[in-house]
mmCIF file of C-alpha atoms in Angstrom:
data_model
loop_
_atom_site.group_PDB
_atom_site.id
_atom_site.type_symbol
_atom_site.label_atom_id
_atom_site.label_comp_id
_atom_site.label_asym_id
_atom_site.label_seq_id
_atom_site.Cartn_x
_atom_site.Cartn_y
_atom_site.Cartn_z
ATOM 1 C CA MET A 1 -23.973 -8.182 -47.860
ATOM 2 C CA LEU A 2 -25.980 -11.398 -47.274
ATOM 3 C CA SER A 3 -25.245 -12.312 -50.866
ATOM 4 C CA HIS A 4 -21.701 -13.230 -49.899
ATOM 5 C CA ILE A 5 -23.078 -16.265 -48.059
ATOM 6 C CA THR A 6 -24.709 -18.647 -50.528
ATOM 7 C CA LYS A 7 -25.348 -21.331 -47.921
ATOM 8 C CA MET A 8 -25.863 -20.478 -44.271
ATOM 9 C CA PRO A 9 -24.635 -23.332 -42.025
ATOM 10 C CA GLN A 10 -26.775 -24.676 -39.201
ATOM 11 C CA LEU A 11 -24.790 -24.961 -35.997
ATOM 12 C CA SER A 12 -26.479 -28.320 -35.273
ATOM 13 C CA GLU A 13 -24.483 -29.617 -38.234
ATOM 14 C CA LEU A 14 -21.275 -29.144 -36.312
ATOM 15 C CA ASP A 15 -21.999 -32.620 -34.892
ATOM 16 C CA ILE A 16 -20.106 -32.060 -31.642
ATOM 17 C CA PRO A 17 -19.514 -35.480 -29.977
ATOM 18 C CA ALA A 18 -21.571 -35.946 -26.798
ATOM 19 C CA LYS A 19 -18.498 -36.669 -24.741
ATOM 20 C CA GLN A 20 -17.314 -33.098 -25.433
ATOM 21 C CA TYR A 21 -20.413 -31.492 -23.904
ATOM 22 C CA GLU A 22 -21.609 -34.123 -21.439
ATOM 23 C CA LEU A 23 -19.031 -33.381 -18.800
ATOM 24 C CA TYR A 24 -18.668 -35.682 -15.766
ATOM 25 C CA LEU A 25 -17.029 -34.182 -12.696
ATOM 26 C CA SER A 26 -15.577 -36.682 -10.243
ATOM 27 C CA ASP A 27 -15.727 -36.318 -6.480
ATOM 28 C CA GLY A 28 -11.939 -36.174 -6.494
ATOM 29 C CA LEU A 29 -12.169 -32.967 -8.506
ATOM 30 C CA ILE A 30 -15.209 -31.486 -6.777
ATOM 31 C CA PHE A 31 -14.011 -31.985 -3.219
ATOM 32 C CA ARG A 32 -10.250 -31.405 -3.772
ATOM 33 C CA GLY A 33 -10.261 -27.723 -2.771
ATOM 34 C CA LEU A 34 -12.513 -28.338 0.241
ATOM 35 C CA LEU A 35 -10.349 -31.301 1.480
ATOM 36 C CA ASN A 36 -7.193 -29.189 1.058
ATOM 37 C CA ALA A 37 -8.709 -26.304 2.996
ATOM 38 C CA GLU A 38 -10.061 -28.493 5.809
ATOM 39 C CA ARG A 39 -7.164 -30.905 6.187
ATOM 40 C CA GLY A 40 -5.798 -31.121 9.754
ATOM 41 C CA LEU A 41 -2.890 -32.839 11.416
ATOM 42 C CA GLU A 42 -2.646 -35.238 14.264
ATOM 43 C CA HIS A 43 0.531 -36.429 15.970
ATOM 44 C CA PRO A 44 0.217 -40.166 16.713
ATOM 45 C CA ASP A 45 2.333 -41.718 19.439
ATOM 46 C CA GLY A 46 2.585 -44.990 17.543
ATOM 47 C CA PRO A 47 4.763 -46.094 14.662
ATOM 48 C CA ALA A 48 4.979 -43.982 11.459
ATOM 49 C CA ALA A 49 3.408 -45.463 8.347
ATOM 50 C CA ASP A 50 3.080 -44.590 4.653
ATOM 51 C CA GLY A 51 1.597 -41.118 4.186
ATOM 52 C CA ASP A 52 2.970 -39.827 7.534
ATOM 53 C CA TYR A 53 5.318 -36.865 7.713
ATOM 54 C CA VAL A 54 8.317 -37.698 9.888
ATOM 55 C CA LEU A 55 10.598 -34.929 11.126
ATOM 56 C CA ALA A 56 14.052 -36.367 11.657
ATOM 57 C CA LEU A 57 17.425 -35.045 12.741
ATOM 58 C CA ILE A 58 20.100 -36.818 10.716
ATOM 59 C CA SER A 59 23.710 -36.677 11.720
ATOM 60 C CA THR A 60 26.582 -37.995 9.604
ATOM 61 C CA GLU A 61 30.331 -37.530 9.758
ATOM 62 C CA LYS A 62 30.527 -35.942 6.287
ATOM 63 C CA GLY A 63 27.172 -34.119 6.179
ATOM 64 C CA GLY A 64 26.987 -32.868 9.733
ATOM 65 C CA GLU A 65 23.433 -32.366 11.064
ATOM 66 C CA THR A 66 20.408 -32.049 8.821
ATOM 67 C CA ARG A 67 16.776 -31.701 9.829
ATOM 68 C CA LEU A 68 14.353 -33.007 7.251
ATOM 69 C CA GLN A 69 10.662 -33.870 7.240
ATOM 70 C CA ALA A 70 10.178 -36.920 4.985
ATOM 71 C CA GLU A 71 6.777 -38.009 3.686
ATOM 72 C CA LEU A 72 6.828 -41.780 3.961
ATOM 73 C CA GLY A 73 5.991 -43.444 0.667
ATOM 74 C CA SER A 74 6.713 -40.366 -1.417
ATOM 75 C CA ARG A 75 10.001 -41.970 -2.622
ATOM 76 C CA ARG A 76 11.623 -38.573 -2.482
ATOM 77 C CA PHE A 77 14.157 -39.924 0.055
ATOM 78 C CA PRO A 78 13.835 -43.682 -0.403
ATOM 79 C CA GLU A 79 16.499 -44.924 1.992
ATOM 80 C CA LEU A 80 15.510 -42.470 4.699
ATOM 81 C CA GLU A 81 11.834 -43.257 4.301
ATOM 82 C CA ARG A 82 12.466 -46.990 4.625
ATOM 83 C CA ALA A 83 14.556 -46.364 7.778
ATOM 84 C CA LEU A 84 11.850 -44.168 9.336
ATOM 85 C CA THR A 85 8.915 -46.461 8.614
ATOM 86 C CA GLY A 86 7.697 -48.057 11.824
ATOM 87 C CA ARG A 87 9.563 -45.612 14.057
ATOM 88 C CA ALA A 88 7.870 -43.394 16.640
ATOM 89 C CA ALA A 89 8.481 -39.873 17.911
ATOM 90 C CA GLY A 90 11.425 -39.795 20.352
ATOM 91 C CA GLU A 91 13.198 -42.854 18.876
ATOM 92 C CA GLY A 92 16.869 -42.774 18.045
ATOM 93 C CA PHE A 93 18.677 -45.282 15.828
ATOM 94 C CA THR A 94 21.439 -45.712 13.300
ATOM 95 C CA ALA A 95 21.003 -46.480 9.599
ATOM 96 C CA GLU A 96 22.951 -46.321 6.392
ATOM 97 C CA ILE A 97 21.889 -43.379 4.225
ATOM 98 C CA ASN A 98 23.632 -42.635 0.897
ATOM 99 C CA GLY A 99 26.426 -45.031 1.807
ATOM 100 C CA GLU A 100 27.128 -43.334 5.151
ATOM 101 C CA ALA A 101 26.385 -44.331 8.697
ATOM 102 C CA ALA A 102 23.783 -41.918 10.058
ATOM 103 C CA GLN A 103 22.513 -41.218 13.574
ATOM 104 C CA ILE A 104 18.817 -40.527 13.243
ATOM 105 C CA ARG A 105 16.474 -39.110 15.827
ATOM 106 C CA VAL A 106 12.707 -38.993 15.157
ATOM 107 C CA GLU A 107 11.570 -35.617 16.442
ATOM 108 C CA ALA A 108 7.890 -35.753 15.406
ATOM 109 C CA VAL A 109 5.394 -37.776 13.400
ATOM 110 C CA SER A 110 2.541 -35.907 11.755
ATOM 111 C CA ARG A 111 -0.463 -37.505 10.065
ATOM 112 C CA ALA A 112 -2.921 -35.734 7.809
ATOM 113 C CA VAL A 113 -6.554 -35.985 8.849
ATOM 114 C CA ASP A 114 -9.081 -35.389 6.136
ATOM 115 C CA LEU A 115 -12.649 -34.192 6.486
ATOM 116 C CA PRO A 116 -14.887 -37.268 6.179
ATOM 117 C CA LEU A 117 -17.026 -36.982 3.021
ATOM 118 C CA THR A 118 -20.380 -37.417 4.667
ATOM 119 C CA ASP A 119 -23.521 -35.304 4.563
ATOM 120 C CA GLY A 120 -23.176 -34.610 8.282
ATOM 121 C CA ALA A 121 -19.578 -33.380 7.987
ATOM 122 C CA ILE A 122 -20.469 -31.139 5.022
ATOM 123 C CA ALA A 123 -23.520 -29.721 6.839
ATOM 124 C CA ALA A 124 -21.396 -29.002 9.924
ATOM 125 C CA LEU A 125 -19.204 -26.634 7.861
ATOM 126 C CA GLY A 126 -22.152 -24.214 7.767
ATOM 127 C CA ILE A 127 -21.732 -23.272 4.090
ATOM 128 C CA PRO A 128 -24.900 -21.333 3.118
ATOM 129 C CA GLY A 129 -27.249 -23.496 1.073
ATOM 130 C CA VAL A 130 -25.059 -26.606 1.452
ATOM 131 C CA ALA A 131 -26.376 -29.303 3.804
ATOM 132 C CA SER A 132 -25.228 -32.418 1.990
ATOM 133 C CA LEU A 133 -22.614 -33.837 -0.430
ATOM 134 C CA ALA A 134 -25.135 -33.447 -3.301
ATOM 135 C CA ASP A 135 -25.671 -29.783 -2.402
ATOM 136 C CA TYR A 136 -21.922 -29.214 -2.462
ATOM 137 C CA ARG A 137 -21.600 -30.920 -5.857
ATOM 138 C CA ARG A 138 -24.373 -28.702 -7.268
ATOM 139 C CA ALA A 139 -22.830 -25.591 -5.780
ATOM 140 C CA PHE A 140 -19.429 -26.508 -7.198
ATOM 141 C CA ILE A 141 -20.903 -26.953 -10.686
ATOM 142 C CA ARG A 142 -22.762 -23.598 -10.445
ATOM 143 C CA GLU A 143 -19.569 -21.819 -9.411
ATOM 144 C CA ASN A 144 -17.044 -23.537 -11.688
ATOM 145 C CA GLY A 145 -19.060 -24.950 -14.553
ATOM 146 C CA GLU A 146 -18.751 -22.087 -16.974
ATOM 147 C CA ALA A 147 -14.918 -21.935 -16.553
ATOM 148 C CA ARG A 148 -14.611 -25.680 -17.084
ATOM 149 C CA ALA A 149 -16.794 -25.497 -20.192
ATOM 150 C CA GLU A 150 -14.682 -22.575 -21.458
ATOM 151 C CA ARG A 151 -11.510 -24.784 -21.205
ATOM 152 C CA VAL A 152 -13.131 -27.582 -23.122
ATOM 153 C CA PHE A 153 -14.372 -25.150 -25.753
ATOM 154 C CA SER A 154 -10.864 -23.694 -26.114
ATOM 155 C CA SER A 155 -9.500 -27.132 -26.825
ATOM 156 C CA ILE A 156 -12.072 -27.931 -29.555
ATOM 157 C CA LYS A 157 -12.659 -24.436 -30.925
ATOM 158 C CA GLN A 158 -10.273 -24.616 -33.901
ATOM 159 C CA ARG A 159 -11.819 -27.905 -35.094
ATOM 160 C CA LEU A 160 -15.330 -26.521 -34.785
ATOM 161 C CA LEU A 161 -14.413 -23.354 -36.680
ATOM 162 C CA THR A 162 -12.836 -25.390 -39.475
ATOM 163 C CA ARG A 163 -16.011 -27.486 -39.663
ATOM 164 C CA LEU A 164 -18.186 -24.364 -39.678
ATOM 165 C CA ALA A 165 -16.151 -22.886 -42.530
ATOM 166 C CA GLY A 166 -16.565 -26.196 -44.392
ATOM 167 C CA LEU A 167 -20.311 -26.165 -43.917
ATOM 168 C CA ALA A 168 -20.709 -22.535 -45.059
ATOM 169 C CA GLU A 169 -20.422 -21.700 -48.648
ATOM 170 C CA ALA A 170 -19.506 -18.199 -49.582
ATOM 171 C CA TYR A 171 -18.615 -16.123 -52.592
ATOM 172 C CA ILE A 172 -15.271 -14.641 -51.671
ATOM 173 C CA GLU A 173 -13.728 -12.029 -53.950
ATOM 174 C CA PRO A 174 -10.057 -13.003 -54.378
ATOM 175 C CA GLN A 175 -8.963 -9.360 -53.837
ATOM 176 C CA GLU A 176 -10.814 -9.190 -50.494
ATOM 177 C CA LEU A 177 -9.194 -12.439 -49.346
ATOM 178 C CA ALA A 178 -5.781 -11.245 -50.476
ATOM 179 C CA ARG A 179 -6.204 -7.985 -48.488
ATOM 180 C CA TYR A 180 -7.318 -9.927 -45.440
ATOM 181 C CA HIS A 181 -4.305 -12.248 -45.716
ATOM 182 C CA ALA A 182 -1.983 -9.247 -46.086
ATOM 183 C CA ARG A 183 -3.494 -7.669 -43.025
ATOM 184 C CA GLN A 184 -2.940 -10.756 -40.905
ATOM 185 C CA ARG A 185 0.669 -10.942 -42.061
ATOM 186 C CA ALA A 186 1.119 -7.238 -41.245
ATOM 187 C CA MET A 187 -0.264 -7.792 -37.761
ATOM 188 C CA ILE A 188 2.255 -10.600 -37.028
ATOM 189 C CA ASN A 189 5.082 -8.530 -38.492
ATOM 190 C CA ASN A 190 4.036 -5.605 -36.351
ATOM 191 C CA ILE A 191 4.219 -7.732 -33.246
ATOM 192 C CA SER A 192 7.376 -9.740 -33.882
ATOM 193 C CA GLY A 193 9.088 -8.200 -36.904
ATOM 194 C CA ASP A 194 9.614 -11.747 -38.260
ATOM 195 C CA VAL A 195 6.432 -12.944 -39.833
ATOM 196 C CA ASP A 196 8.038 -15.770 -41.803
ATOM 197 C CA GLY A 197 9.849 -17.088 -38.712
ATOM 198 C CA ARG A 198 6.573 -16.949 -36.701
ATOM 199 C CA LEU A 199 4.703 -18.825 -39.386
ATOM 200 C CA MET A 200 7.400 -21.484 -39.561
ATOM 201 C CA ASP A 201 7.134 -21.930 -35.779
ATOM 202 C CA ALA A 202 3.341 -22.031 -35.868
ATOM 203 C CA TYR A 203 2.970 -24.511 -38.779
ATOM 204 C CA GLY A 204 6.183 -26.511 -38.487
ATOM 205 C CA CYS A 205 6.756 -26.224 -42.275
ATOM 206 C CA GLY A 206 10.002 -26.161 -44.187
ATOM 207 C CA THR A 207 9.907 -23.041 -46.352
ATOM 208 C CA PRO A 208 8.347 -19.575 -46.021
ATOM 209 C CA GLU A 209 6.296 -20.276 -49.184
ATOM 210 C CA GLU A 210 4.812 -23.464 -47.769
ATOM 211 C CA CYS A 211 4.060 -21.735 -44.474
ATOM 212 C CA ASP A 212 2.444 -18.840 -46.186
ATOM 213 C CA ARG A 213 0.213 -21.257 -48.187
ATOM 214 C CA LEU A 214 -0.958 -22.906 -44.964
ATOM 215 C CA PHE A 215 -1.539 -19.464 -43.404
ATOM 216 C CA TYR A 216 -3.507 -18.433 -46.479
ATOM 217 C CA GLU A 217 -5.744 -21.479 -46.050
ATOM 218 C CA ASP A 218 -6.263 -20.591 -42.407
ATOM 219 C CA ASN A 219 -7.199 -17.056 -43.425
ATOM 220 C CA ARG A 220 -9.653 -18.388 -46.043
ATOM 221 C CA ARG A 221 -11.303 -20.262 -43.203
ATOM 222 C CA ASN A 222 -11.411 -17.146 -41.026
ATOM 223 C CA PHE A 223 -12.639 -15.048 -43.914
ATOM 224 C CA THR A 224 -15.508 -17.496 -44.454
ATOM 225 C CA ILE A 225 -16.360 -17.293 -40.771
ATOM 226 C CA TYR A 226 -16.238 -13.464 -41.005
ATOM 227 C CA LEU A 227 -18.791 -13.590 -43.826
ATOM 228 C CA TYR A 228 -20.914 -16.028 -41.845
ATOM 229 C CA GLY A 229 -20.669 -13.695 -38.841
ATOM 230 C CA LEU A 230 -21.661 -10.728 -41.030
ATOM 231 C CA ALA A 231 -24.684 -12.617 -42.446
ATOM 232 C CA LEU A 232 -25.676 -13.807 -38.954
ATOM 233 C CA ALA A 233 -25.515 -10.267 -37.561
ATOM 234 C CA GLU A 234 -27.729 -9.026 -40.387
ATOM 235 C CA GLU A 235 -30.158 -11.866 -39.775
ATOM 236 C CA ASN A 236 -30.272 -11.072 -36.044
ATOM 237 C CA GLY A 237 -30.318 -7.308 -36.454
ATOM 238 C CA ARG A 238 -27.080 -7.061 -34.518
ATOM 239 C CA VAL A 239 -25.458 -3.680 -35.031
ATOM 240 C CA PRO A 240 -22.100 -2.893 -33.426
ATOM 241 C CA SER A 241 -22.201 -0.286 -30.658
ATOM 242 C CA GLU A 242 -20.070 2.845 -30.970
ATOM 243 C CA ALA A 243 -17.591 1.313 -28.498
ATOM 244 C CA GLU A 244 -17.363 -1.930 -30.502
ATOM 245 C CA ARG A 245 -16.914 0.079 -33.683
ATOM 246 C CA MET A 246 -14.095 2.159 -32.176
ATOM 247 C CA SER A 247 -12.430 -0.989 -30.844
ATOM 248 C CA ALA A 248 -12.450 -2.638 -34.296
ATOM 249 C CA MET A 249 -11.100 0.566 -35.874
ATOM 250 C CA GLN A 250 -8.318 0.785 -33.274
ATOM 251 C CA TYR A 251 -7.316 -2.847 -33.923
ATOM 252 C CA TYR A 252 -7.224 -2.155 -37.688
ATOM 253 C CA GLY A 253 -5.399 1.119 -37.065
ATOM 254 C CA ILE A 254 -2.657 -0.581 -35.127
ATOM 255 C CA ILE A 255 -1.832 -2.845 -38.031
ATOM 256 C CA TYR A 256 -1.741 -0.072 -40.655
ATOM 257 C CA ASP A 257 -0.698 2.803 -38.430
ATOM 258 C CA LEU A 258 -3.934 4.699 -39.197
ATOM 259 C CA ASP A 259 -6.247 6.622 -36.897
ATOM 260 C CA ALA A 260 -10.049 6.510 -37.085
ATOM 261 C CA ALA A 261 -10.245 9.644 -39.220
ATOM 262 C CA ASP A 262 -7.772 8.172 -41.757
ATOM 263 C CA ILE A 263 -9.731 4.928 -41.933
ATOM 264 C CA SER A 264 -13.020 6.746 -42.545
ATOM 265 C CA ALA A 265 -11.486 9.126 -45.080
ATOM 266 C CA ALA A 266 -10.049 6.192 -47.063
ATOM 267 C CA GLY A 267 -13.415 4.358 -47.046
ATOM 268 C CA LEU A 268 -11.951 1.434 -45.128
ATOM 269 C CA GLU A 269 -14.532 1.195 -42.368
ATOM 270 C CA ASP A 270 -16.120 -1.996 -43.723
ATOM 271 C CA GLU A 271 -12.732 -3.631 -43.877
ATOM 272 C CA ALA A 272 -11.897 -2.402 -40.388
ATOM 273 C CA MET A 273 -15.099 -4.015 -39.032
ATOM 274 C CA GLN A 274 -14.136 -7.493 -40.214
ATOM 275 C CA SER A 275 -12.658 -8.360 -36.832
ATOM 276 C CA PHE A 276 -15.976 -7.541 -35.152
ATOM 277 C CA TYR A 277 -17.972 -9.846 -37.431
ATOM 278 C CA LEU A 278 -15.372 -12.607 -37.228
ATOM 279 C CA GLN A 279 -15.691 -12.520 -33.451
ATOM 280 C CA TYR A 280 -19.495 -12.464 -33.754
ATOM 281 C CA GLY A 281 -19.402 -15.600 -35.846
ATOM 282 C CA ILE A 282 -17.044 -17.326 -33.405
ATOM 283 C CA ALA A 283 -19.217 -16.258 -30.460
ATOM 284 C CA SER A 284 -22.219 -17.950 -32.056
ATOM 285 C CA VAL A 285 -20.281 -21.251 -32.106
ATOM 286 C CA ARG A 286 -19.324 -20.751 -28.422
ATOM 287 C CA GLU A 287 -22.946 -19.991 -27.527
ATOM 288 C CA HIS A 288 -24.125 -23.121 -29.361
ATOM 289 C CA TYR A 289 -21.585 -25.273 -27.522
ATOM 290 C CA PHE A 290 -22.502 -23.760 -24.144
ATOM 291 C CA SER A 291 -26.182 -24.441 -24.808
ATOM 292 C CA LEU A 292 -25.357 -28.154 -25.161
ATOM 293 C CA VAL A 293 -23.152 -28.497 -22.050
ATOM 294 C CA ARG A 294 -24.468 -30.649 -19.235
ATOM 295 C CA PHE A 295 -22.525 -31.412 -16.084
ATOM 296 C CA SER A 296 -23.028 -34.619 -14.202
ATOM 297 C CA ALA A 297 -21.634 -35.860 -10.898
ATOM 298 C CA GLU A 298 -22.346 -38.665 -8.491
ATOM 299 C CA GLY A 299 -25.903 -38.667 -7.187
ATOM 300 C CA ILE A 300 -27.207 -35.511 -8.914
ATOM 301 C CA GLU A 301 -29.250 -34.834 -12.023
ATOM 302 C CA PRO A 302 -27.340 -33.340 -15.013
ATOM 303 C CA MET A 303 -27.077 -29.573 -14.810
ATOM 304 C CA ALA A 304 -26.814 -26.985 -17.572
ATOM 305 C CA ILE A 305 -24.552 -23.905 -17.259
ATOM 306 C CA GLY A 306 -26.291 -21.264 -15.159
ATOM 307 C CA GLU A 307 -28.757 -23.733 -13.651
ATOM 308 C CA MET B 1 -0.744 -27.376 11.234
ATOM 309 C CA PHE B 2 -1.475 -28.334 7.596
ATOM 310 C CA LYS B 3 -1.868 -25.588 5.061
ATOM 311 C CA HIS B 4 -2.324 -25.957 1.343
ATOM 312 C CA VAL B 5 -1.196 -22.874 -0.618
ATOM 313 C CA GLU B 6 -2.068 -21.733 -4.125
ATOM 314 C CA TYR B 7 -0.154 -18.503 -4.863
ATOM 315 C CA THR B 8 -0.328 -16.312 -7.910
ATOM 316 C CA PRO B 9 3.139 -14.904 -8.545
ATOM 317 C CA GLU B 10 3.702 -11.429 -10.018
ATOM 318 C CA GLY B 11 6.092 -10.234 -12.642
ATOM 319 C CA VAL B 12 7.555 -13.672 -13.542
ATOM 320 C CA CYS B 13 6.938 -16.376 -16.123
ATOM 321 C CA SER B 14 5.201 -18.923 -13.847
ATOM 322 C CA GLN B 15 1.489 -18.457 -13.450
ATOM 323 C CA LYS B 16 0.885 -20.353 -10.192
ATOM 324 C CA ILE B 17 2.841 -21.875 -7.316
ATOM 325 C CA SER B 18 1.208 -24.460 -5.098
ATOM 326 C CA PHE B 19 2.605 -26.313 -2.116
ATOM 327 C CA ASP B 20 1.718 -27.751 1.261
ATOM 328 C CA LEU B 21 3.051 -26.603 4.636
ATOM 329 C CA VAL B 22 3.142 -29.379 7.213
ATOM 330 C CA ASP B 23 4.102 -28.103 10.658
ATOM 331 C CA GLY B 24 6.338 -25.482 8.946
ATOM 332 C CA TYR B 25 7.953 -27.823 6.391
ATOM 333 C CA ILE B 26 7.510 -27.704 2.632
ATOM 334 C CA HIS B 27 5.961 -30.433 0.502
ATOM 335 C CA HIS B 28 4.503 -31.059 -2.972
ATOM 336 C CA VAL B 29 5.755 -27.850 -4.634
ATOM 337 C CA VAL B 30 4.381 -27.353 -8.152
ATOM 338 C CA PHE B 31 5.126 -24.411 -10.424
ATOM 339 C CA THR B 32 2.725 -23.881 -13.346
ATOM 340 C CA GLY B 33 4.618 -22.327 -16.194
ATOM 341 C CA GLY B 34 8.099 -20.860 -15.951
ATOM 342 C CA CYS B 35 11.288 -22.689 -16.875
ATOM 343 C CA ALA B 36 10.382 -26.333 -16.439
ATOM 344 C CA GLY B 37 13.744 -27.630 -15.438
ATOM 345 C CA ASN B 38 14.634 -24.798 -13.054
ATOM 346 C CA THR B 39 11.262 -24.782 -11.307
ATOM 347 C CA LYS B 40 11.207 -28.576 -10.951
ATOM 348 C CA GLY B 41 14.688 -28.301 -9.478
ATOM 349 C CA VAL B 42 13.516 -25.739 -6.900
ATOM 350 C CA ALA B 43 10.546 -27.988 -6.091
ATOM 351 C CA ILE B 44 12.764 -31.073 -5.531
ATOM 352 C CA LEU B 45 15.282 -29.237 -3.420
ATOM 353 C CA SER B 46 12.534 -27.657 -1.257
ATOM 354 C CA GLU B 47 10.808 -30.944 -0.463
ATOM 355 C CA GLY B 48 10.851 -31.689 3.247
ATOM 356 C CA ARG B 49 12.869 -28.599 4.125
ATOM 357 C CA ASN B 50 12.054 -26.031 6.757
ATOM 358 C CA ALA B 51 9.887 -23.418 5.127
ATOM 359 C CA ARG B 52 11.597 -20.428 6.725
ATOM 360 C CA ASP B 53 15.037 -21.711 5.655
ATOM 361 C CA VAL B 54 13.830 -22.196 2.083
ATOM 362 C CA ALA B 55 12.369 -18.698 1.971
ATOM 363 C CA ARG B 56 15.555 -17.230 3.357
ATOM 364 C CA SER B 57 17.658 -19.012 0.716
ATOM 365 C CA LEU B 58 15.436 -18.081 -2.255
ATOM 366 C CA LYS B 59 14.482 -14.515 -1.454
ATOM 367 C CA GLY B 60 16.152 -12.026 -3.764
ATOM 368 C CA VAL B 61 17.232 -14.572 -6.461
ATOM 369 C CA PRO B 62 17.332 -12.396 -9.570
ATOM 370 C CA CYS B 63 16.039 -13.138 -13.072
ATOM 371 C CA HIS B 64 13.605 -10.483 -14.201
ATOM 372 C CA GLY B 65 15.518 -7.710 -12.476
ATOM 373 C CA ALA B 66 15.393 -8.420 -8.746
ATOM 374 C CA ASN B 67 12.417 -10.730 -9.267
ATOM 375 C CA SER B 68 12.274 -14.461 -10.135
ATOM 376 C CA CYS B 69 10.136 -17.566 -9.622
ATOM 377 C CA PRO B 70 12.273 -18.598 -6.595
ATOM 378 C CA HIS B 71 11.841 -15.087 -5.137
ATOM 379 C CA GLN B 72 8.093 -15.292 -5.643
ATOM 380 C CA PHE B 73 8.106 -18.747 -3.995
ATOM 381 C CA ALA B 74 9.866 -17.193 -1.022
ATOM 382 C CA LEU B 75 7.198 -14.498 -0.828
ATOM 383 C CA ALA B 76 4.488 -17.157 -1.048
ATOM 384 C CA ILE B 77 6.112 -19.046 1.850
ATOM 385 C CA GLU B 78 6.382 -15.911 3.982
ATOM 386 C CA GLN B 79 2.791 -14.991 3.318
ATOM 387 C CA ALA B 80 1.594 -18.539 4.196
ATOM 388 C CA LEU B 81 3.600 -18.590 7.423
ATOM 389 C CA ALA B 82 2.243 -15.176 8.413
ATOM 390 C CA GLU B 83 -1.334 -16.305 7.719
ATOM 391 C CA ALA B 84 -0.712 -19.425 9.813
ATOM 392 C CA GLY B 85 0.635 -17.298 12.621
ATOM 393 C CA GLU B 86 4.025 -19.002 12.555
#
């Protein structure tokens, strides 16, 4: 089996740019959820200003009465917001709104009050293990870091896999690749019944033949990664569990409408396990990326995932 | 009372609905996913309106059977108002 791979790639050769694994998290991001949860309201007596929420009763001859709460400065209701700026709760006045004379009464002015971002304010929240802004930043990274790294990995994954396939060299029997390609087409056809249409959507190409050629090249890449995954599993002594084996067989069985007994009887188990080794190869790339990831934020030392 | 809401709708195309409640009025509605034009339209028309009125108007709007993004938005509003004790 290992003979299929004639050159085993080193994951360090993927040359992932530092900006893709040295992830800086701003305070705007880190504290957004906390500020949203802790935001309060006050009701000033004085004039309303940008950012205030002004509840107004607007009466016009054509429109009748409308009660609306406008956020000054949002530009959602530009004329009304201009008319309300500087007014106080209880004031009544007239203004032209949408070309009509309007009687306006300011019923209430509300102003958002945010938690001050200070060590004392954070400590006062009584969050276990969090007595300062730096503690909160570290706790945020611990709780959310893996998910954020996963999103970045998803966005660069295809490029990394293409590079991995380029670094690996493998002897690929044309018949094996052709069977793999046919299986991928069958899977798409099974799902949508229109494999050519799906490929044209996916690749933006003009003819079914051109699209199939591009799809074939993608499958050559995936086949190389499958062979890399197979070689890596052999190197690491990784043997699929019974549950993993059954899962791969079921996936294969769905495409060809076969059950596990049929697959075994036809000697197709190795072929059915390709999805397992492909995923094993991809998982090694993900693991490599995650080992590189470092999060930084204001005032704290860079942190690795799980730190 | 200020309340920021992040709601996970069920059975519809949008994956998240977020909005702010300011003294019972709706602001900053954002639908993630769903039909872009329609959900943006709902968001714009809801801005600054009384939350209970918006919920009453949107509840029961059909799309996926008796369910829809506006219906889910109505449910999110009702849940938020109930949690806020309003």
